[in-house]
Amino acid sequence: MNRLARFAGFGKHDEEQGDTAVLDRDVAVEHMEAEELREPIVAALRNVHDPEIPVNIYDLGLIYTIGIAPNGDVDIDMTLTAPACPVAGMMPIMVRDAVARVDGVGEVRVELVWDPPWGQENMSDEARLQLGLM
């Protein structure tokens, strides 16, 4: 055991009862259903912004699909406003990292797709209003 763990008291209770005490305890782990993860994932995606547009990528309509497996793995199909977008290499990584921080999410895979092409009709009304398009 390292010094920091000893200082924090990690394992102290276990040493008093012997090593088998750890094996005898039940550990409660909260299990979330796949669809319960959708709302926190969308909230995480709303924290990712295209640096050129002052609107989050979810309301811009850049996220096409969010697939959530029963084990918490997430598959996301997304696009960009244009194929020549300067952040094309970074945006999928930003999306993956944001979603991976959501409690209950397992592996995150982000696929950049170009079909169908993005258009302003993909944007939410809030995004259109924010950009002065309404």
Short mmCIF file of C-alpha atoms in Angstrom, two decimals:
data_model
loop_
_atom_site.label_atom_id
_atom_site.label_comp_id
_atom_site.label_asym_id
_atom_site.label_seq_id
_atom_site.Cartn_x
_atom_site.Cartn_y
_atom_site.Cartn_z
CA MET A 1 0.00 0.00 0.00
CA ASN A 2 1.43 3.39 -0.87
CA ARG A 3 1.87 6.24 1.62
CA LEU A 4 -1.03 8.33 0.29
CA ALA A 5 -3.43 5.40 0.64
CA ARG A 6 -2.20 4.72 4.16
CA PHE A 7 -2.52 8.43 5.09
CA ALA A 8 -6.11 8.51 3.79
CA GLY A 9 -6.94 5.42 5.83
CA PHE A 10 -7.60 3.29 2.77
CA GLY A 11 -7.85 -0.35 3.79
CA LYS A 12 -7.62 0.39 7.52
CA HIS A 13 -11.04 -1.13 8.20
CA ASP A 14 -10.12 -4.18 6.11
CA GLU A 15 -6.86 -4.75 8.01
CA GLU A 16 -8.75 -4.84 11.30
CA GLN A 17 -11.11 -7.55 10.05
CA GLY A 18 -8.68 -9.43 7.86
CA ASP A 19 -8.46 -9.58 4.08
CA THR A 20 -11.52 -11.83 3.71
CA ALA A 21 -13.82 -9.02 4.91
CA VAL A 22 -13.43 -7.31 1.55
CA LEU A 23 -14.72 -10.39 -0.23
CA ASP A 24 -17.75 -10.75 2.04
CA ARG A 25 -19.17 -7.24 1.45
CA ASP A 26 -21.75 -6.46 -1.18
CA VAL A 27 -21.03 -3.38 -3.23
CA ALA A 28 -24.01 -1.41 -4.46
CA VAL A 29 -23.53 -0.22 -8.02
CA GLU A 30 -26.25 1.91 -9.57
CA HIS A 31 -27.36 0.57 -12.94
CA MET A 32 -28.93 2.96 -15.42
CA GLU A 33 -31.13 1.89 -18.28
CA ALA A 34 -29.86 2.89 -21.71
CA GLU A 35 -32.55 5.49 -22.32
CA GLU A 36 -31.90 7.07 -18.91
CA LEU A 37 -28.50 8.04 -20.28
CA ARG A 38 -29.94 9.94 -23.25
CA GLU A 39 -30.75 13.14 -21.36
CA PRO A 40 -27.33 13.45 -19.63
CA ILE A 41 -25.62 12.69 -22.95
CA VAL A 42 -27.58 15.43 -24.71
CA ALA A 43 -26.71 17.81 -21.86
CA ALA A 44 -23.02 16.95 -22.33
CA LEU A 45 -23.30 17.53 -26.08
CA ARG A 46 -24.83 20.93 -25.44
CA ASN A 47 -21.55 21.89 -23.76
CA VAL A 48 -19.59 21.32 -26.99
CA HIS A 49 -19.40 24.32 -29.31
CA ASP A 50 -18.09 24.84 -32.79
CA PRO A 51 -15.48 27.57 -32.26
CA GLU A 52 -16.71 29.46 -35.33
CA ILE A 53 -20.40 29.45 -34.39
CA PRO A 54 -21.63 30.57 -30.94
CA VAL A 55 -24.18 27.73 -30.68
CA ASN A 56 -23.72 24.24 -29.25
CA ILE A 57 -23.38 21.37 -31.70
CA TYR A 58 -26.56 19.63 -30.56
CA ASP A 59 -28.81 22.63 -31.28
CA LEU A 60 -26.92 23.25 -34.52
CA GLY A 61 -28.19 19.85 -35.63
CA LEU A 62 -24.74 18.32 -36.05
CA ILE A 63 -25.66 15.21 -34.05
CA TYR A 64 -27.63 12.82 -36.25
CA THR A 65 -27.95 9.72 -34.05
CA ILE A 66 -27.15 8.66 -30.50
CA GLY A 67 -27.17 4.90 -30.08
CA ILE A 68 -27.00 3.64 -26.51
CA ALA A 69 -26.30 -0.04 -25.84
CA PRO A 70 -27.60 -1.78 -22.70
CA ASN A 71 -24.04 -1.88 -21.31
CA GLY A 72 -23.70 1.92 -21.64
CA ASP A 73 -21.59 1.99 -24.80
CA VAL A 74 -22.54 4.93 -27.02
CA ASP A 75 -22.36 5.28 -30.81
CA ILE A 76 -22.80 8.78 -32.23
CA ASP A 77 -23.19 9.76 -35.87
CA MET A 78 -22.44 13.42 -36.40
CA THR A 79 -21.64 15.81 -39.18
CA LEU A 80 -20.14 19.26 -39.56
CA THR A 81 -21.50 22.38 -41.18
CA ALA A 82 -19.01 21.89 -44.05
CA PRO A 83 -16.45 19.22 -45.00
CA ALA A 84 -13.70 21.85 -45.01
CA CYS A 85 -14.47 22.86 -41.42
CA PRO A 86 -11.17 23.76 -39.71
CA VAL A 87 -12.07 21.71 -36.62
CA ALA A 88 -13.03 18.57 -38.55
CA GLY A 89 -10.25 16.59 -36.91
CA MET A 90 -10.93 17.83 -33.39
CA MET A 91 -14.73 17.94 -33.20
CA PRO A 92 -15.30 14.15 -32.99
CA ILE A 93 -12.70 13.97 -30.22
CA MET A 94 -14.40 16.82 -28.35
CA VAL A 95 -17.73 14.99 -28.66
CA ARG A 96 -16.24 11.67 -27.53
CA ASP A 97 -14.57 13.25 -24.50
CA ALA A 98 -17.72 15.16 -23.45
CA VAL A 99 -19.93 12.06 -23.65
CA ALA A 100 -17.33 9.83 -21.96
CA ARG A 101 -17.53 12.04 -18.84
CA VAL A 102 -21.22 11.16 -18.33
CA ASP A 103 -21.71 8.73 -15.44
CA GLY A 104 -22.84 5.32 -16.69
CA VAL A 105 -21.38 5.69 -20.19
CA GLY A 106 -19.01 2.99 -21.38
CA GLU A 107 -17.05 3.14 -24.60
CA VAL A 108 -17.89 6.06 -26.91
CA ARG A 109 -17.53 5.81 -30.68
CA VAL A 110 -18.07 8.89 -32.85
CA GLU A 111 -18.54 8.55 -36.60
CA LEU A 112 -18.25 11.61 -38.82
CA VAL A 113 -20.79 11.29 -41.65
CA TRP A 114 -21.60 13.52 -44.60
CA ASP A 115 -24.87 11.99 -45.77
CA PRO A 116 -27.28 13.62 -45.43
CA PRO A 117 -25.44 16.90 -45.74
CA TRP A 118 -26.03 19.41 -42.96
CA GLY A 119 -28.39 22.29 -43.64
CA GLN A 120 -29.90 25.13 -41.61
CA GLU A 121 -33.13 23.17 -41.38
CA ASN A 122 -31.31 20.84 -38.95
CA MET A 123 -30.97 23.65 -36.40
CA SER A 124 -33.30 24.00 -33.45
CA ASP A 125 -35.50 27.08 -33.21
CA GLU A 126 -33.37 28.26 -30.28
CA ALA A 127 -30.23 28.09 -32.43
CA ARG A 128 -31.89 29.96 -35.29
CA LEU A 129 -33.08 32.64 -32.89
CA GLN A 130 -29.64 32.96 -31.32
CA LEU A 131 -28.03 33.38 -34.74
CA GLY A 132 -30.65 35.88 -35.90
CA LEU A 133 -32.11 33.58 -38.54
CA MET A 134 -35.72 33.93 -37.33
#
